[in-house]
Amino acid sequence: MNIKLIATDVDGTLVRDDHLTIPKDNVQAFELAKRKGIITVISTGRPYSLARRESDTLKGVDYMIVSNGAAIVDMKSNQVIYSCYLPLKSLEKIVAIFEKYPLVYEMYADCRGFITQYTYDHYFDSSLPDEFMSEYRKRMVLCDSPWDVIRNRNVEKMNIDYMPKECIAPLKEELSHIPDLVYSAGFEGNLEITAKGADKGRALKWLCEKLNIDLENVMAFGDSGNDATMLKEAGCSFALSSGHDLAKAAAKFVTKSGNNDGGVGKTIKEYLTK
């Protein structure tokens, strides 16, 4: 198979369960891909600023699909070349609902992550590792009001890191009345909201059309439901063996190794050294 582009998710896929460490096999595999002239892409639910560290570790990543496909950044120019932002009318309804509940949430806008003081103070309520949340919080922008963010910036995604169990059902019921939104979740207590049309599959397809690359020549890796559209689009797609059943159902193959053992890198090396 003639692979011309490799795209990988970050959390649960490229990095270990600590959400911070990229296994050596993955770094080496991306270096090998670059030497062979293959386009490399990070495709993540994170915004640009919160995935830049991982991109720098891999060295020479060409594009970044961010916020579950809400935007694509050209890493050479650091410019957004594709976008599908949340409309202001929807955002105003979302924030009005959010304010009724004790939520730990982030706003991904203009390639950065914004949080309120309440979120800053309760960041470790999330089920994610404390070390990761501590590092993540350092890269967030503390805002005076969520209304300032949604009214003055291009919002890619609203991301809830934690919500009390008793809030989940009523919150989702209220949000269900807002049209043209897409919901996904990566772990318990998480809810990710993007505009209809913003998903990793559409973003990958757009990028491949721009680069004149057939999707059959794309290798993609993911581990959860928000990767499913990308895994369906790519001709050579892999769900991590440690991943969710939704990813495995969407992918053409499953890796032999999980994310903690460098499943992405080992798979790339196997294919590129045949």
Short mmCIF file of C-alpha atoms in Angstrom, two decimals:
data_model
loop_
_atom_site.label_atom_id
_atom_site.label_comp_id
_atom_site.label_asym_id
_atom_site.label_seq_id
_atom_site.Cartn_x
_atom_site.Cartn_y
_atom_site.Cartn_z
CA MET A 1 0.00 0.00 0.00
CA ASN A 2 1.37 3.41 -1.00
CA ILE A 3 0.90 5.53 2.13
CA LYS A 4 1.11 9.26 1.41
CA LEU A 5 -0.39 10.69 4.60
CA ILE A 6 -0.48 9.52 8.22
CA ALA A 7 -2.95 11.00 10.72
CA THR A 8 -3.11 10.17 14.41
CA ASP A 9 -5.28 11.06 17.34
CA VAL A 10 -3.46 12.13 20.54
CA ASP A 11 -5.16 11.09 23.79
CA GLY A 12 -5.48 7.35 24.15
CA THR A 13 -3.64 6.87 20.86
CA LEU A 14 -0.36 8.74 20.39
CA VAL A 15 0.31 9.26 24.11
CA ARG A 16 0.30 6.88 27.04
CA ASP A 17 -2.47 6.81 29.63
CA ASP A 18 -0.81 9.71 31.47
CA HIS A 19 -1.83 11.84 28.44
CA LEU A 20 1.68 13.33 28.42
CA THR A 21 4.25 10.76 27.32
CA ILE A 22 4.78 9.81 23.68
CA PRO A 23 6.40 6.34 23.44
CA LYS A 24 9.77 6.25 21.68
CA ASP A 25 8.40 3.94 18.96
CA ASN A 26 5.91 6.65 17.96
CA VAL A 27 8.57 9.36 17.72
CA GLN A 28 10.85 7.11 15.66
CA ALA A 29 8.01 6.11 13.34
CA PHE A 30 7.11 9.71 12.55
CA GLU A 31 10.76 10.47 11.85
CA LEU A 32 10.80 7.51 9.45
CA ALA A 33 7.63 8.74 7.76
CA LYS A 34 9.13 12.19 7.25
CA ARG A 35 12.27 10.70 5.71
CA LYS A 36 10.04 8.86 3.25
CA GLY A 37 8.25 12.08 2.29
CA ILE A 38 4.93 11.19 3.91
CA ILE A 39 2.65 14.01 5.07
CA THR A 40 2.08 13.78 8.84
CA VAL A 41 -1.02 15.03 10.64
CA ILE A 42 -2.11 15.25 14.26
CA SER A 43 -5.90 14.93 14.54
CA THR A 44 -7.07 15.71 18.04
CA GLY A 45 -9.91 16.87 20.21
CA ARG A 46 -7.54 19.40 21.75
CA PRO A 47 -7.09 22.95 20.46
CA TYR A 48 -3.84 23.91 18.73
CA SER A 49 -2.16 25.42 21.80
CA LEU A 50 -2.77 22.28 23.86
CA ALA A 51 -1.35 19.90 21.26
CA ARG A 52 1.66 21.98 20.19
CA ARG A 53 3.90 20.24 22.73
CA GLU A 54 3.09 16.85 21.19
CA SER A 55 3.61 18.21 17.69
CA ASP A 56 7.02 19.61 18.64
CA THR A 57 8.02 16.25 20.11
CA LEU A 58 7.23 14.48 16.84
CA LYS A 59 9.09 17.16 14.84
CA GLY A 60 7.98 18.25 11.40
CA VAL A 61 4.23 17.61 11.67
CA ASP A 62 2.68 19.19 8.56
CA TYR A 63 -0.93 19.81 9.65
CA MET A 64 -3.01 19.70 12.78
CA ILE A 65 -6.73 18.90 12.78
CA VAL A 66 -7.95 20.37 16.07
CA SER A 67 -11.04 20.45 18.30
CA ASN A 68 -12.51 17.28 16.78
CA GLY A 69 -12.26 18.65 13.24
CA ALA A 70 -13.49 22.20 13.86
CA ALA A 71 -10.31 23.64 12.34
CA ILE A 72 -7.16 22.69 10.46
CA VAL A 73 -3.86 24.47 11.08
CA ASP A 74 -1.02 24.55 8.54
CA MET A 75 2.00 24.03 10.78
CA LYS A 76 4.37 25.79 8.43
CA SER A 77 2.44 29.07 8.51
CA ASN A 78 0.60 28.49 11.83
CA GLN A 79 -2.54 29.65 10.03
CA VAL A 80 -6.04 28.17 10.13
CA ILE A 81 -6.85 26.94 6.61
CA TYR A 82 -10.22 25.30 7.33
CA SER A 83 -12.87 25.94 9.97
CA CYS A 84 -16.34 24.96 11.13
CA TYR A 85 -17.02 27.12 14.18
CA LEU A 86 -19.94 27.05 16.61
CA PRO A 87 -22.47 29.80 15.73
CA LEU A 88 -22.94 32.59 18.29
CA LYS A 89 -26.67 31.93 18.73
CA SER A 90 -25.94 28.33 19.72
CA LEU A 91 -23.11 29.39 22.00
CA GLU A 92 -25.30 31.85 23.87
CA LYS A 93 -27.80 29.08 24.57
CA ILE A 94 -25.04 26.67 25.62
CA VAL A 95 -23.43 29.10 28.06
CA ALA A 96 -26.81 30.06 29.53
CA ILE A 97 -27.43 26.36 30.24
CA PHE A 98 -23.90 25.76 31.53
CA GLU A 99 -24.32 28.53 34.10
CA LYS A 100 -27.11 26.56 35.80
CA TYR A 101 -24.75 23.71 36.70
CA PRO A 102 -21.43 23.26 38.59
CA LEU A 103 -19.44 22.34 35.50
CA VAL A 104 -15.71 22.17 34.93
CA TYR A 105 -15.47 23.16 31.27
CA GLU A 106 -13.23 24.69 28.63
CA MET A 107 -13.86 26.82 25.57
CA TYR A 108 -11.59 26.12 22.61
CA ALA A 109 -11.44 29.30 20.56
CA ASP A 110 -8.97 30.80 18.07
CA CYS A 111 -6.64 27.84 18.63
CA ARG A 112 -6.45 28.31 22.43
CA GLY A 113 -8.19 26.96 25.50
CA PHE A 114 -10.10 29.32 27.81
CA ILE A 115 -11.41 28.57 31.32
CA THR A 116 -13.36 30.39 34.01
CA GLN A 117 -12.16 30.89 37.59
CA TYR A 118 -14.57 28.17 38.76
CA THR A 119 -13.04 25.70 36.32
CA TYR A 120 -9.52 26.71 37.37
CA ASP A 121 -10.37 26.09 41.03
CA HIS A 122 -12.06 22.71 40.35
CA TYR A 123 -9.83 21.34 37.59
CA PHE A 124 -8.85 18.25 39.53
CA ASP A 125 -12.46 17.08 39.92
CA SER A 126 -12.00 15.39 36.55
CA SER A 127 -11.24 11.67 36.35
CA LEU A 128 -8.17 12.43 34.21
CA PRO A 129 -4.69 12.07 35.82
CA ASP A 130 -3.77 14.96 38.14
CA GLU A 131 -0.32 15.37 36.56
CA PHE A 132 -1.90 15.84 33.15
CA MET A 133 -4.57 18.23 34.44
CA SER A 134 -1.90 20.26 36.21
CA GLU A 135 0.10 20.58 32.99
CA TYR A 136 -3.03 21.24 30.92
CA ARG A 137 -4.19 24.00 33.27
CA LYS A 138 -0.88 25.83 32.83
CA ARG A 139 -1.60 26.15 29.11
CA MET A 140 -5.14 27.48 29.56
CA VAL A 141 -6.13 31.14 29.39
CA LEU A 142 -8.09 32.33 32.43
CA CYS A 143 -11.01 34.52 31.31
CA ASP A 144 -13.19 36.94 33.28
CA SER A 145 -16.39 35.77 31.62
CA PRO A 146 -17.35 33.02 29.15
CA TRP A 147 -19.60 35.57 27.45
CA ASP A 148 -16.55 37.63 26.46
CA VAL A 149 -14.99 34.58 24.83
CA ILE A 150 -18.00 33.44 22.84
CA ARG A 151 -18.87 36.96 21.64
CA ASN A 152 -15.38 38.00 20.58
CA ARG A 153 -13.69 34.84 19.35
CA ASN A 154 -14.15 31.98 16.90
CA VAL A 155 -15.23 29.09 19.11
CA GLU A 156 -14.26 25.63 17.90
CA LYS A 157 -15.52 23.47 20.75
CA MET A 158 -17.07 23.49 24.21
CA ASN A 159 -15.52 20.77 26.36
CA ILE A 160 -16.85 19.62 29.74
CA ASP A 161 -14.18 17.86 31.81
CA TYR A 162 -16.40 17.15 34.78
CA MET A 163 -20.08 17.25 35.69
CA PRO A 164 -21.70 15.73 38.79
CA LYS A 165 -23.64 12.56 37.98
CA GLU A 166 -26.94 14.11 39.02
CA CYS A 167 -26.41 16.88 36.45
CA ILE A 168 -25.74 14.68 33.42
CA ALA A 169 -29.32 13.79 32.45
CA PRO A 170 -30.91 17.25 32.93
CA LEU A 171 -27.96 18.98 31.25
CA LYS A 172 -28.15 16.76 28.19
CA GLU A 173 -31.92 17.17 28.03
CA GLU A 174 -31.61 20.96 27.95
CA LEU A 175 -28.84 20.88 25.37
CA SER A 176 -30.89 18.56 23.14
CA HIS A 177 -33.19 21.46 22.26
CA ILE A 178 -30.35 23.37 20.56
CA PRO A 179 -30.23 22.35 16.88
CA ASP A 180 -27.22 21.49 14.73
CA LEU A 181 -24.79 20.43 17.44
CA VAL A 182 -22.59 17.34 17.59
CA TYR A 183 -21.84 15.59 20.88
CA SER A 184 -19.10 13.15 21.78
CA ALA A 185 -17.39 11.91 24.93
CA GLY A 186 -14.03 10.37 25.69
CA PHE A 187 -14.51 9.42 29.35
CA GLU A 188 -17.08 9.47 32.15
CA GLY A 189 -18.20 13.00 33.00
CA ASN A 190 -16.94 14.36 29.69
CA LEU A 191 -19.03 16.03 26.99
CA GLU A 192 -17.61 17.61 23.83
CA ILE A 193 -19.78 19.95 21.76
CA THR A 194 -18.99 21.07 18.21
CA ALA A 195 -20.99 22.48 15.33
CA LYS A 196 -22.74 20.13 12.92
CA GLY A 197 -20.25 19.42 10.16
CA ALA A 198 -17.22 19.58 12.45
CA ASP A 199 -15.73 16.12 12.71
CA LYS A 200 -12.35 14.53 12.09
CA GLY A 201 -13.54 12.61 9.04
CA ARG A 202 -14.74 15.68 7.14
CA ALA A 203 -11.62 17.61 8.06
CA LEU A 204 -9.37 14.77 6.88
CA LYS A 205 -11.31 14.45 3.63
CA TRP A 206 -11.05 18.23 3.02
CA LEU A 207 -7.31 18.18 3.65
CA CYS A 208 -6.73 15.23 1.34
CA GLU A 209 -8.69 16.93 -1.44
CA LYS A 210 -6.58 20.06 -0.96
CA LEU A 211 -3.37 18.01 -1.13
CA ASN A 212 -4.67 15.81 -4.00
CA ILE A 213 -4.19 12.66 -1.93
CA ASP A 214 -6.56 9.73 -2.33
CA LEU A 215 -8.07 8.60 0.96
CA GLU A 216 -7.04 5.06 0.08
CA ASN A 217 -3.45 6.21 0.58
CA VAL A 218 -4.10 7.49 4.11
CA MET A 219 -3.15 5.68 7.30
CA ALA A 220 -5.07 6.85 10.39
CA PHE A 221 -5.05 5.93 14.07
CA GLY A 222 -7.65 6.51 16.80
CA ASP A 223 -9.08 5.03 19.97
CA SER A 224 -12.54 6.46 20.68
CA GLY A 225 -15.88 7.57 19.28
CA ASN A 226 -14.70 10.98 18.14
CA ASP A 227 -12.19 9.21 15.86
CA ALA A 228 -14.80 7.04 14.16
CA THR A 229 -15.47 9.33 11.18
CA MET A 230 -11.73 9.63 10.46
CA LEU A 231 -11.22 5.89 10.76
CA LYS A 232 -14.07 5.27 8.32
CA GLU A 233 -12.66 7.73 5.75
CA ALA A 234 -9.04 6.53 5.75
CA GLY A 235 -8.23 3.61 3.50
CA CYS A 236 -5.80 2.10 6.01
CA SER A 237 -7.21 2.86 9.44
CA PHE A 238 -6.32 1.36 12.81
CA ALA A 239 -8.07 1.42 16.14
CA LEU A 240 -5.74 0.95 19.07
CA SER A 241 -6.09 -2.46 20.71
CA SER A 242 -6.52 -0.55 23.97
CA GLY A 243 -9.26 1.61 22.44
CA HIS A 244 -13.04 1.79 22.59
CA ASP A 245 -15.32 -0.58 20.69
CA LEU A 246 -16.72 2.37 18.69
CA ALA A 247 -13.27 2.97 17.22
CA LYS A 248 -12.69 -0.70 16.54
CA ALA A 249 -16.02 -0.97 14.72
CA ALA A 250 -15.12 1.99 12.49
CA ALA A 251 -11.52 1.01 11.68
CA LYS A 252 -10.33 -1.43 9.05
CA PHE A 253 -7.76 -2.96 11.43
CA VAL A 254 -6.77 -3.08 15.09
CA THR A 255 -3.18 -2.56 16.24
CA LYS A 256 -1.31 -5.40 17.93
CA SER A 257 -0.12 -3.10 20.72
CA GLY A 258 -1.97 -0.50 22.79
CA ASN A 259 -1.22 3.17 23.30
CA ASN A 260 1.04 2.55 26.33
CA ASP A 261 3.26 0.28 24.23
CA GLY A 262 3.62 2.49 21.16
CA GLY A 263 1.00 0.77 19.04
CA VAL A 264 0.94 3.65 16.55
CA GLY A 265 4.69 3.65 15.99
CA LYS A 266 5.06 -0.11 15.81
CA THR A 267 2.33 -0.32 13.19
CA ILE A 268 3.82 2.47 11.08
CA LYS A 269 7.27 0.89 11.21
CA GLU A 270 5.88 -2.48 10.19
CA TYR A 271 4.14 -1.03 7.13
CA LEU A 272 6.90 1.35 6.05
CA THR A 273 9.72 -1.19 6.34
CA LYS A 274 8.02 -3.97 4.38
#
